[in-house]
CSV table of C-alpha atoms in Angstrom, one decimal:
chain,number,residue,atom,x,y,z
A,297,UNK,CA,0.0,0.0,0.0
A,298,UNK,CA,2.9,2.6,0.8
A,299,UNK,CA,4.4,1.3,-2.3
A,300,UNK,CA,1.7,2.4,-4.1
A,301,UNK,CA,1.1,5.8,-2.6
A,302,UNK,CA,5.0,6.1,-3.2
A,303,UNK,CA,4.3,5.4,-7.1
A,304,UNK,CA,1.6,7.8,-7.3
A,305,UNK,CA,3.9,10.4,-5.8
A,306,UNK,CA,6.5,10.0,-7.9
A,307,UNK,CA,4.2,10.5,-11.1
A,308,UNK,CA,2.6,13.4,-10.3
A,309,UNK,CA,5.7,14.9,-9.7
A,310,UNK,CA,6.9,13.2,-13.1
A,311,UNK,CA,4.1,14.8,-15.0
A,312,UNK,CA,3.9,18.5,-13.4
A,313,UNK,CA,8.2,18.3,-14.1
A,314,UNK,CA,7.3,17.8,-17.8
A,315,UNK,CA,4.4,20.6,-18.0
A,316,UNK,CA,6.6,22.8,-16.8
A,317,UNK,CA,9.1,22.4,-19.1
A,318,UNK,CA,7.4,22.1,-21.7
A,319,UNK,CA,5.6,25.9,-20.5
A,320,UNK,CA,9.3,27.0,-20.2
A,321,UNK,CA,10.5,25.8,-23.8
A,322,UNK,CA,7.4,27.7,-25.0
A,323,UNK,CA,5.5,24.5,-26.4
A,324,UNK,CA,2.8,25.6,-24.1
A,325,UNK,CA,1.3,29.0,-23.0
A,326,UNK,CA,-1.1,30.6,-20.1
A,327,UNK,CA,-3.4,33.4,-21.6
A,328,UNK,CA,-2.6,36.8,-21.1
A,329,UNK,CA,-4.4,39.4,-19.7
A,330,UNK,CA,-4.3,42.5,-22.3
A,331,UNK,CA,-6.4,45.7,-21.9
A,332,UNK,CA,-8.9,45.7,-24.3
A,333,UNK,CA,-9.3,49.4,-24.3
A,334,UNK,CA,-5.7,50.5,-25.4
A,335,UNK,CA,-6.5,48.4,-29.2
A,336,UNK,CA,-9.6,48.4,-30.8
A,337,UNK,CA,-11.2,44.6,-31.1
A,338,UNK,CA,-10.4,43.7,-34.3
A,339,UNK,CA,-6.9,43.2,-33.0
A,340,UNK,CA,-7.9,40.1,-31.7
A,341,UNK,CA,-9.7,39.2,-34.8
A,342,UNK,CA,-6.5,39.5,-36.6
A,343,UNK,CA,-4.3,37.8,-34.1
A,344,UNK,CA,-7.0,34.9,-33.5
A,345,UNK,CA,-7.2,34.3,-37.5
A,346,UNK,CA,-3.1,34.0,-37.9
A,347,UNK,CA,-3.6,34.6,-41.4
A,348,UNK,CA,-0.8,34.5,-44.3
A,349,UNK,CA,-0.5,38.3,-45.6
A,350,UNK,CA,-2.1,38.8,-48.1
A,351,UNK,CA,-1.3,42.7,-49.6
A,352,UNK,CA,-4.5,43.5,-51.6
A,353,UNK,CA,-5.5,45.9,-53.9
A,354,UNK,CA,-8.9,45.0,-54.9
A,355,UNK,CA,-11.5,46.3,-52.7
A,356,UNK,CA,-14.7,44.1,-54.3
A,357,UNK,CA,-12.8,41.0,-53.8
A,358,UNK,CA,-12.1,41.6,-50.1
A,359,UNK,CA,-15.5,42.3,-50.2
A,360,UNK,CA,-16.4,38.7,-51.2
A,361,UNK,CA,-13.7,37.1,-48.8
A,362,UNK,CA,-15.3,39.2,-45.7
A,363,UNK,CA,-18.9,37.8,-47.0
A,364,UNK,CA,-17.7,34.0,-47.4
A,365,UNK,CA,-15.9,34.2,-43.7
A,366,UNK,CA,-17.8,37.0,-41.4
A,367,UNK,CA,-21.2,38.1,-43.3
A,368,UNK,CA,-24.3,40.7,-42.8
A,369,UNK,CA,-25.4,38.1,-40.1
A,370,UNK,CA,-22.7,38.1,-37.9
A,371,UNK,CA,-22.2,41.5,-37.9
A,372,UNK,CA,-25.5,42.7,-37.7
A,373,UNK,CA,-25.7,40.8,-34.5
A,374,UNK,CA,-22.3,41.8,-33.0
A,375,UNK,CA,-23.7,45.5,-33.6
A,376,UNK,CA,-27.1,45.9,-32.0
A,377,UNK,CA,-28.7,49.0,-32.3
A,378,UNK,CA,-31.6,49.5,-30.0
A,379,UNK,CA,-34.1,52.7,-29.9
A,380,UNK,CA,-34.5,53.6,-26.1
A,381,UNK,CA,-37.6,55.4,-25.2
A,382,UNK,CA,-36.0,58.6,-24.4
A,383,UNK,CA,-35.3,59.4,-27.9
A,384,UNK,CA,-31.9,58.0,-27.2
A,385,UNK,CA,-30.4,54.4,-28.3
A,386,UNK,CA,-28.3,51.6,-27.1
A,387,UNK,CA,-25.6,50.2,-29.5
A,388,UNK,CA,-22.6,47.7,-28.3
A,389,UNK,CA,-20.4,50.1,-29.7
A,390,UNK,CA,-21.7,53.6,-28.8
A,391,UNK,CA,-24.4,56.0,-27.3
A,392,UNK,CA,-25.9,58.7,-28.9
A,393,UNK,CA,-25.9,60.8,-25.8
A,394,UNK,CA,-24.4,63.6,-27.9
A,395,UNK,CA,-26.9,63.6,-30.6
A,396,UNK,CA,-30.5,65.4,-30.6
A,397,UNK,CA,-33.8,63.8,-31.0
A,398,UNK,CA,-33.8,64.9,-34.9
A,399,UNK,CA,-35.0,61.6,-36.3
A,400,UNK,CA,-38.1,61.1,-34.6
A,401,UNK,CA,-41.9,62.0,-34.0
A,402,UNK,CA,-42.4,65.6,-33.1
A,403,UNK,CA,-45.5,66.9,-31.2
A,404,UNK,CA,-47.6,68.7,-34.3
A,405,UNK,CA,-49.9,70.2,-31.8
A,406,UNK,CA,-47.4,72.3,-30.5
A,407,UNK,CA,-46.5,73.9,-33.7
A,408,UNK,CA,-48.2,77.6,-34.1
A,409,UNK,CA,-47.4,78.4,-37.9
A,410,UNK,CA,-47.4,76.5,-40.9
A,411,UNK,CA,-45.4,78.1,-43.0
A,412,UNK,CA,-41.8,79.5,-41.6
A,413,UNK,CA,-39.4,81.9,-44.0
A,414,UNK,CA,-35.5,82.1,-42.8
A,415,UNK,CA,-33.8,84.7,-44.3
A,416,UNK,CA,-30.0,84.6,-44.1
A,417,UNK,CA,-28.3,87.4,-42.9
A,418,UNK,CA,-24.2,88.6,-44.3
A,419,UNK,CA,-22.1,86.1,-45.6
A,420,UNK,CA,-22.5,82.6,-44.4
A,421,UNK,CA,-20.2,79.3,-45.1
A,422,UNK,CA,-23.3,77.7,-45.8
A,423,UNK,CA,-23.8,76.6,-49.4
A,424,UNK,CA,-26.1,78.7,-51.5
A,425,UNK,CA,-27.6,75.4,-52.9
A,426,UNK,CA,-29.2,75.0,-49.8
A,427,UNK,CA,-31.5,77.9,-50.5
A,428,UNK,CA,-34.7,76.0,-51.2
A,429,UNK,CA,-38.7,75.6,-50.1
A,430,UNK,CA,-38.9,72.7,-47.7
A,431,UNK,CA,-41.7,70.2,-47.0
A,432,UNK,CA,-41.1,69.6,-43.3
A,433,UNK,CA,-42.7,67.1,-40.5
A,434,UNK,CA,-46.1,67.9,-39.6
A,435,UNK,CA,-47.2,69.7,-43.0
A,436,UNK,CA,-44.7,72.7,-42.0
A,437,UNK,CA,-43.4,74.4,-45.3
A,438,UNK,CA,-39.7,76.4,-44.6
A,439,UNK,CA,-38.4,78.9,-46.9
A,440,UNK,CA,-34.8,79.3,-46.8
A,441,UNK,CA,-33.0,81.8,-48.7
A,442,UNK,CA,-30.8,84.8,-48.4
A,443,UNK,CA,-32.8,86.9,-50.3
A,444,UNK,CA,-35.0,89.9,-48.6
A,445,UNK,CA,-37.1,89.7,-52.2
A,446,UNK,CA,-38.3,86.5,-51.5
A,447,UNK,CA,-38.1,86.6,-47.3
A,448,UNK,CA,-40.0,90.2,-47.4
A,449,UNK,CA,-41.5,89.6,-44.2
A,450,UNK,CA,-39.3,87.0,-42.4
A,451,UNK,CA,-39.9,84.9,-39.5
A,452,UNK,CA,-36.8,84.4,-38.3
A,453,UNK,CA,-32.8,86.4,-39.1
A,454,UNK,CA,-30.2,83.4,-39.5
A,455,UNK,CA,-26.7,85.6,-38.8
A,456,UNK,CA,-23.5,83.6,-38.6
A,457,UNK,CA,-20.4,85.7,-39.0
A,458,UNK,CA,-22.3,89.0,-37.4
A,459,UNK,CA,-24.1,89.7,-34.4
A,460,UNK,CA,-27.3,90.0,-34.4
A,461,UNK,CA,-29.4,92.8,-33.5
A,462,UNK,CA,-28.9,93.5,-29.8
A,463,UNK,CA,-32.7,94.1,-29.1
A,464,UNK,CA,-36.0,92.3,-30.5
A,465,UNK,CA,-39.3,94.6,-30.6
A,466,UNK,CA,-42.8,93.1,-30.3
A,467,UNK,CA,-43.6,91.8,-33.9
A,468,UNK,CA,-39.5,91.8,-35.3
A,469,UNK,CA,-38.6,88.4,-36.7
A,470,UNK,CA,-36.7,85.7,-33.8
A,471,UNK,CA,-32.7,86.2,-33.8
A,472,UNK,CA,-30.8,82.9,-35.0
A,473,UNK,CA,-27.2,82.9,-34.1
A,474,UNK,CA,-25.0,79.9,-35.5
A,475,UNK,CA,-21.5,79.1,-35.0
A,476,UNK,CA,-20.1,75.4,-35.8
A,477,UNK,CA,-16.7,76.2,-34.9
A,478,UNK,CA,-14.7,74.3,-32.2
A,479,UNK,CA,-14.7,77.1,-29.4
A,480,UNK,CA,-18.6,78.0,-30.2
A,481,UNK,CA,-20.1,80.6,-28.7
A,482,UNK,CA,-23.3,82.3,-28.2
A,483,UNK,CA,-23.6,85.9,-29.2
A,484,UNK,CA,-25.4,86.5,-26.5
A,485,UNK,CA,-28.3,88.4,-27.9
A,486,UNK,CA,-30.1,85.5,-29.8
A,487,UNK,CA,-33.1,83.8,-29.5
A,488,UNK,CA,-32.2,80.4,-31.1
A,489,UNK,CA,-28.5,79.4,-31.2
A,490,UNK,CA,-27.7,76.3,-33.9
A,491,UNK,CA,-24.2,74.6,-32.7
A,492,UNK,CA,-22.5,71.2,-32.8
A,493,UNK,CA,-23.7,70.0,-29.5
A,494,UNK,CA,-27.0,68.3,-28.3
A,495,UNK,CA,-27.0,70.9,-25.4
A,496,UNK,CA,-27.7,74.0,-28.1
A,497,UNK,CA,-31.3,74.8,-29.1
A,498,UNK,CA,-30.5,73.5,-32.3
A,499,UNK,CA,-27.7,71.0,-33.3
A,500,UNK,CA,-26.2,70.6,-37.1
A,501,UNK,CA,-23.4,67.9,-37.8
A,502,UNK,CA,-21.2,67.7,-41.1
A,503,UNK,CA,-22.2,64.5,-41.9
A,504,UNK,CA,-24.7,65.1,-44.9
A,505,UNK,CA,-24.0,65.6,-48.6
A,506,UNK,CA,-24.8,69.2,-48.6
A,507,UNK,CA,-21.2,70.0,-49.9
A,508,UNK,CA,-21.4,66.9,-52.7
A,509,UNK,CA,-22.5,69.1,-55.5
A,510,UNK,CA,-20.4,69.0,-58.4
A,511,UNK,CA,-17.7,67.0,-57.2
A,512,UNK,CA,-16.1,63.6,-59.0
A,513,UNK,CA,-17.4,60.8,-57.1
A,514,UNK,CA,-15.9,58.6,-58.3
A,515,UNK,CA,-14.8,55.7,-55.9
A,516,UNK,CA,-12.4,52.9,-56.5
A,517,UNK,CA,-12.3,49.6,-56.6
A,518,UNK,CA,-8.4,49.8,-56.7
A,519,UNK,CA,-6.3,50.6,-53.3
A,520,UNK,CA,-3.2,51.4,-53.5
A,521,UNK,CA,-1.0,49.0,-51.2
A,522,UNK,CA,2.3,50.4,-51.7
A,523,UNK,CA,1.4,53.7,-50.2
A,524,UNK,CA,-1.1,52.9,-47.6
A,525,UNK,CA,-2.2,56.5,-46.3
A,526,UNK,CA,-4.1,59.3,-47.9
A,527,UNK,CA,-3.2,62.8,-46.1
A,528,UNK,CA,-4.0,66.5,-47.2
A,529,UNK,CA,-3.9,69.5,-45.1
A,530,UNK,CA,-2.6,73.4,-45.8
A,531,UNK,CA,-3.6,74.9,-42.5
A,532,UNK,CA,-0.1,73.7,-41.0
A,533,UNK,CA,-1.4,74.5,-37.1
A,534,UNK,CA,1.8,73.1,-34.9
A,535,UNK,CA,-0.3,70.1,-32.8
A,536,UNK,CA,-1.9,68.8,-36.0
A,537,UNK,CA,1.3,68.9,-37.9
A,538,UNK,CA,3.5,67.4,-35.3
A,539,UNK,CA,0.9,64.4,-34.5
A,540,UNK,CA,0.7,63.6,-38.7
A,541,UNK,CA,4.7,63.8,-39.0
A,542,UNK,CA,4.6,61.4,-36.0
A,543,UNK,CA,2.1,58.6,-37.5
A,544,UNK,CA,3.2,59.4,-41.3
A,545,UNK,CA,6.9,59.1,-40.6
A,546,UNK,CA,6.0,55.2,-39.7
A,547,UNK,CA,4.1,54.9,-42.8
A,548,UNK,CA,4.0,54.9,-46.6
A,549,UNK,CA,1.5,57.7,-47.5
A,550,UNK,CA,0.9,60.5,-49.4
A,551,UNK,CA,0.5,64.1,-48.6
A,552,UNK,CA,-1.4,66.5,-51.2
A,553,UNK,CA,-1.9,69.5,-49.1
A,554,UNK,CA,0.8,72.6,-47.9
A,555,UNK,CA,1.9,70.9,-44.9
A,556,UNK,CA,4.5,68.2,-45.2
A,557,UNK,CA,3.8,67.6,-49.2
A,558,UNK,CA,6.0,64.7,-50.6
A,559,UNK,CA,4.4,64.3,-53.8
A,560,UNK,CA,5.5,67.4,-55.7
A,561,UNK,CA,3.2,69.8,-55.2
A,562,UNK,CA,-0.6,71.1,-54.4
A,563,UNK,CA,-1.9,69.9,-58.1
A,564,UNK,CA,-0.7,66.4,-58.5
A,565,UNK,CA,-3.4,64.5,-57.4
A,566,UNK,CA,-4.8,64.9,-61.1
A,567,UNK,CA,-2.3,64.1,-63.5
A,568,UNK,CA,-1.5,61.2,-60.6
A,569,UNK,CA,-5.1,60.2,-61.3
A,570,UNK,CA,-6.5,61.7,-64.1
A,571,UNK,CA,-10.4,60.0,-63.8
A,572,UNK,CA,-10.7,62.2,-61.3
A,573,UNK,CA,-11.0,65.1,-63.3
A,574,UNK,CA,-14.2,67.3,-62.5
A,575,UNK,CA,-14.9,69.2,-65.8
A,576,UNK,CA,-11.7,69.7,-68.3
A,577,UNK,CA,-13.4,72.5,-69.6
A,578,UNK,CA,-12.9,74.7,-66.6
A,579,UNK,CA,-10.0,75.2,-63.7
A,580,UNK,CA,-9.8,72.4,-61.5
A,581,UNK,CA,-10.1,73.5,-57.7
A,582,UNK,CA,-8.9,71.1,-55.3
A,583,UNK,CA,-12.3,70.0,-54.1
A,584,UNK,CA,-13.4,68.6,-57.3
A,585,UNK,CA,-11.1,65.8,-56.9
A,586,UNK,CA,-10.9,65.4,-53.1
A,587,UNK,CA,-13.1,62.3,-52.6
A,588,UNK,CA,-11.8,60.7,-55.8
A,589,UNK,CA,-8.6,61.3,-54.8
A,590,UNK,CA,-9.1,59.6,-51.4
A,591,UNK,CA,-11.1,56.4,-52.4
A,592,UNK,CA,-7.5,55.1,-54.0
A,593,UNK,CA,-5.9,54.5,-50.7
A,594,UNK,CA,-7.1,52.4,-47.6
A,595,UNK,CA,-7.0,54.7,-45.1
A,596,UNK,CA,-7.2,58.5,-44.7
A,597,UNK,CA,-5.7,60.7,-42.1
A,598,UNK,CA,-7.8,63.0,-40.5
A,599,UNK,CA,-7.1,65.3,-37.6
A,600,UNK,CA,-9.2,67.9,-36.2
A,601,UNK,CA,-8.1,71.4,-35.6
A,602,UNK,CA,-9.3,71.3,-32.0
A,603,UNK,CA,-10.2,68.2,-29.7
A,604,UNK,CA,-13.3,69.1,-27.9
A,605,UNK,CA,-16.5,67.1,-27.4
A,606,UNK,CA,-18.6,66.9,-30.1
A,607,UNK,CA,-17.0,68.6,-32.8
A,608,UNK,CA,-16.6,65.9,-35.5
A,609,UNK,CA,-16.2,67.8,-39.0
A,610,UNK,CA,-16.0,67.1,-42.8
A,611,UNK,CA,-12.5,66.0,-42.3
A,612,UNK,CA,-14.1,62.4,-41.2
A,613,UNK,CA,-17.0,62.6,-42.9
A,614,UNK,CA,-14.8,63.3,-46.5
A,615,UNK,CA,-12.6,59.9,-45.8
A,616,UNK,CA,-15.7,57.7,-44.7
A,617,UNK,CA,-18.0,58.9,-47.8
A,618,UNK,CA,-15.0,58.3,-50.0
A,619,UNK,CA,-14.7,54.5,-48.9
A,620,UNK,CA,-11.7,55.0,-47.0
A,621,UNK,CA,-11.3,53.9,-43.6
A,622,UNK,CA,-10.6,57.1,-41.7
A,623,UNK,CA,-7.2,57.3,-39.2
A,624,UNK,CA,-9.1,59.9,-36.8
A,625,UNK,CA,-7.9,62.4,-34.2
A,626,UNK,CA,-10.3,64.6,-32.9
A,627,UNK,CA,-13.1,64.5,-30.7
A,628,UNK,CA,-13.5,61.9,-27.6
A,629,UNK,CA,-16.8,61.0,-28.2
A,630,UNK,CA,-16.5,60.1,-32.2
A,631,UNK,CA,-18.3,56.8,-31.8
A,632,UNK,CA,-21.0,58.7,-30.9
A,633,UNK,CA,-21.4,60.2,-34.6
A,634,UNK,CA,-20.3,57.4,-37.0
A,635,UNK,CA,-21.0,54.1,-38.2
A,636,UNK,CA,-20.3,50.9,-35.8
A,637,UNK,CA,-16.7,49.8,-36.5
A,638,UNK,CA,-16.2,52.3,-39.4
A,639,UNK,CA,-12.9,54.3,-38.5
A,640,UNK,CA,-9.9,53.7,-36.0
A,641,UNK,CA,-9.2,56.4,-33.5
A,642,UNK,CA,-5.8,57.2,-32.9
A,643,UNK,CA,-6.4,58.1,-29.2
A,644,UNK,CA,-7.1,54.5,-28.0
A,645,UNK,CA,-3.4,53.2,-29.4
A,646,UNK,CA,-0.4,53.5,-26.4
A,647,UNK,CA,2.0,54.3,-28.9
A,648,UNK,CA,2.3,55.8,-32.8
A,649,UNK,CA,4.4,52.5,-33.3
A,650,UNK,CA,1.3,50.7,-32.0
A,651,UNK,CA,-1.0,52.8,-34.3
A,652,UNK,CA,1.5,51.7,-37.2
A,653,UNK,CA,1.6,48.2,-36.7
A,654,UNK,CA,-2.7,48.0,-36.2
A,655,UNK,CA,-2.4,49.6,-39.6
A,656,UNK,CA,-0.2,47.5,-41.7
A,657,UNK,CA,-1.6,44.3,-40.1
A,658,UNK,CA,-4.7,45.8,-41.4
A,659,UNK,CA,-3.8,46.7,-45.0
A,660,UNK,CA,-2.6,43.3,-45.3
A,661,UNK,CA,-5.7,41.3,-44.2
A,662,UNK,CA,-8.4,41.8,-46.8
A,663,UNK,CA,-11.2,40.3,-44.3
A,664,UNK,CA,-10.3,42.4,-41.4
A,665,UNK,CA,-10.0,45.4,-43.8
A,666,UNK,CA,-13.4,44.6,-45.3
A,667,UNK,CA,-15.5,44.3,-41.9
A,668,UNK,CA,-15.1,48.4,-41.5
A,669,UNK,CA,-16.8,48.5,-44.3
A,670,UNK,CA,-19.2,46.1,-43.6
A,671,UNK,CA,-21.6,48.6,-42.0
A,672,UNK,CA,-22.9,50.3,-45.3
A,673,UNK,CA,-22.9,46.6,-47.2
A,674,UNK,CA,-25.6,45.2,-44.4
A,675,UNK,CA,-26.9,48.4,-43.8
A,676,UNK,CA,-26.2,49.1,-40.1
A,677,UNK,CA,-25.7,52.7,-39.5
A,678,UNK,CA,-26.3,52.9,-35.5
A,679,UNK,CA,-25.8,56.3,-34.3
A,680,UNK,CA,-24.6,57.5,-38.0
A,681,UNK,CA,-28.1,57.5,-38.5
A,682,UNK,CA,-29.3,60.5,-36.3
A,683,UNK,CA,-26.2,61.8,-37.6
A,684,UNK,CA,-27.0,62.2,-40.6
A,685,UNK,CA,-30.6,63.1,-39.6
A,686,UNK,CA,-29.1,66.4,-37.9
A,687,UNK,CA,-27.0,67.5,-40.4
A,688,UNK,CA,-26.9,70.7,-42.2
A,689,UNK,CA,-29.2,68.9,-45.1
A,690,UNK,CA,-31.5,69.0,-42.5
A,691,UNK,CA,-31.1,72.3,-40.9
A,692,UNK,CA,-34.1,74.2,-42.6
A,693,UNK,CA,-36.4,72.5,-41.8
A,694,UNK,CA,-35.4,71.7,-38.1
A,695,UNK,CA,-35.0,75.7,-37.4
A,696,UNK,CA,-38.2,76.4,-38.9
A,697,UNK,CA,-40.0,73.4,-36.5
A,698,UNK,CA,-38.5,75.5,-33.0
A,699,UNK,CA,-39.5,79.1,-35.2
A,700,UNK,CA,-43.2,77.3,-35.8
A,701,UNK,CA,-43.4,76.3,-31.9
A,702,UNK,CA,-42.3,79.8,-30.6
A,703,UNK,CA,-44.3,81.3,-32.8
A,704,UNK,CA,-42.0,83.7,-34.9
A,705,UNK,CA,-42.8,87.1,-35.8
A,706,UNK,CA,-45.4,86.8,-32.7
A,707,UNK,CA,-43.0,85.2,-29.9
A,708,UNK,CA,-42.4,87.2,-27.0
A,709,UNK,CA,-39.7,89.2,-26.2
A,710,UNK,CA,-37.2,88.9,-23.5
């Protein structure tokens, strides 16, 4: 009996010996714990999947490989969107807490006026093809315009680079005051203020096609491997500039713009791609061929001027339209205003070197590549739908609805 007890000693002992040498020859390994908030979660896709690199440049057919191995189903589930009844939504990836109601039911019985005119006041950024008669919710028609011909008798002023009028009489049209910028600010003297944030009376994002017109679309199949990163800018502010020469310095890419150009100067992009002409009858201007431009590469560098809450501009919006996958600096609460799993922020890397690698890993696996765009094949826009639902397509209309409910021309004053 001891002699048996003896023997079972002496095996055990055998057997944990040879596990751990076996652990410290490297045969066998204990997970690790890793921080799944310093890489975004593909990183474990692509380190799970161990696949041979495989250096693409067609787009369609890493579309097909993504179908045949991931698919609308799987994805669709992994990024639950879920309508709360607040107005706001729950999504795996991200709230909307910074967005507005703008997508929803309104109260009609609270509107007083059905029919609104906005009359733009001194220059404005704003395109003029936005000028237009709206059909809005509730049977509300909303004339915009910057003409005092056709807004004789307006309901509402719209100023954006002026102040408004410092006092309102009985019967004077409301005071808009807009400013989009990253510092915004109230003029103090308004009655409605339009911003970037959910917390102004009326919020506008950069996210719809309102500055689409008569640009070259175009968007290619083709992405170029050999130079992975797409990167224009000629407003060469000192943080923006320093944080690009950090990433781009660890990565093949191209820069069109002022500020660090390495392909010859401000008008290559067309004779480098010529299909992205606009109109050869006429001067090209560098927006014609902007999106073009950008759908060659696999990923697109944007930075914003400032990094405050909220403010998410057309520098994102340009790369995700253009079927890029956007590299984006800016605003901490981005996932709030774009599509699940459609850009890689910058921020949430330890390291540019860590950035770099993510990046390269990813222009070299065509299925991991393809999942960020997987959102607009299976049609799952999350948050990027209320987005898009406040955006300055939309502005007209929702300025008129908060004119209508205070009553315009016949709103109290202050």
């Amino acid at each position: 009996m001891l002699f048996k007890s003896l023997n079972c000693i002496i095996i055990s002992m055998m057997l944990g010996f040879g596990i751990l040498i076996l652990f410290i020859s490297g045969f066998l390994e204990f997970p690790s714990v890793s921080s799944s908030s310093s890489m975004p979660s593909l990183t474990d896709h692509i380190n799970s999947i161990k696949r041979t690199p495989d250096p693409f440049t067609d787009l369609v057919g890493a579309f097909k490989k993504w179908d045949s191995e991931v698919g609308c189903t799987q994805f669709k589930e992994k990024h639950k969107f879920v309508p709360l009844k607040n107005g706001s939504s729950s999504s795996s990836s991200s709230s909307s807490s910074s967005l507005q109601n703008v997508d929803g039911a309104i109260d009609c019985g609270a509107l007083k006026m059905d029919h609104v005119s906005v009359l733009v006041k001194g220059w404005t950024w704003i395109p003029d093809n936005l000028d237009n008669l709206y059909s809005c919710r509730c049977g509300l028609s909303c004339l915009w315009t910057k003409s005092s011909v056709l807004a004789d008798k307006p309901d509402v002023l719209l100023f954006e680079t002026t102040t408004p009028p410092s006092q309102r009489h009985e019967g004077d049209p409301l005071r808009a005051y807009m400013d989009l910028e990253a510092e915004r600010r109230r003029s103090g003297v308004e009655d409605i203020f339009i911003g970037y944030h959910a917390k102004d009376d009326v919020q506008a994002t950069y996210a719809g096609s309102l500055f689409h017109n008569n640009r070259n679309y175009h968007v290619s199949s083709y992405k170029n491997n050999d130079i992975l990163v797409y990167w224009s800018s000629s407003r060469c502010l000192p943080r923006r500039n320093q944080l690009a020469k950090d990433l781009l310095k660890l990565l093949p890419h191209h820069s069109f713009g002022k500020c660090w150009n390495n392909v010859g100067g401000l008008d290559r992009a067309l004779s480098m791609y010529p299909e992205c002409s606009n109109n050869a009858n006429s001067a090209p201007k560098w927006w014609d061929h902007l999106h073009c431009s950008m759908s060659q590469y696999k990923f697109v560098l944007a930075i914003e001027n400032t990094v405050t809450e909220s403010y998410v501009t057309e520098k994102l919006f340009y790369a995700l339209d253009a079927g890029a996958i956007p590299i984006y600096f800016g605003a901490p609460n981005v996932l709030d205003f774009v599509p699940p799993h459609s850009i890689i922020d910058g921020t949430k890397f330890s390291s540019m070197e860590e950035l770099a690698s993510y990046v390269k890993a990813l222009a070299n696996d065509p299925v991991a590549y393809a999942e960020y765009h997987a959102w607009r094949r299976c049609g799952v826009l999350g948050n990027y739908g209320k987005t898009r639902a406040g955006s300055l397509d939309t502005l007209p209309c929702r300025l008129c609805e908060i004119v209508s409910r205070k009553g315009g021309r016949k709103a109290r004053t202050l």
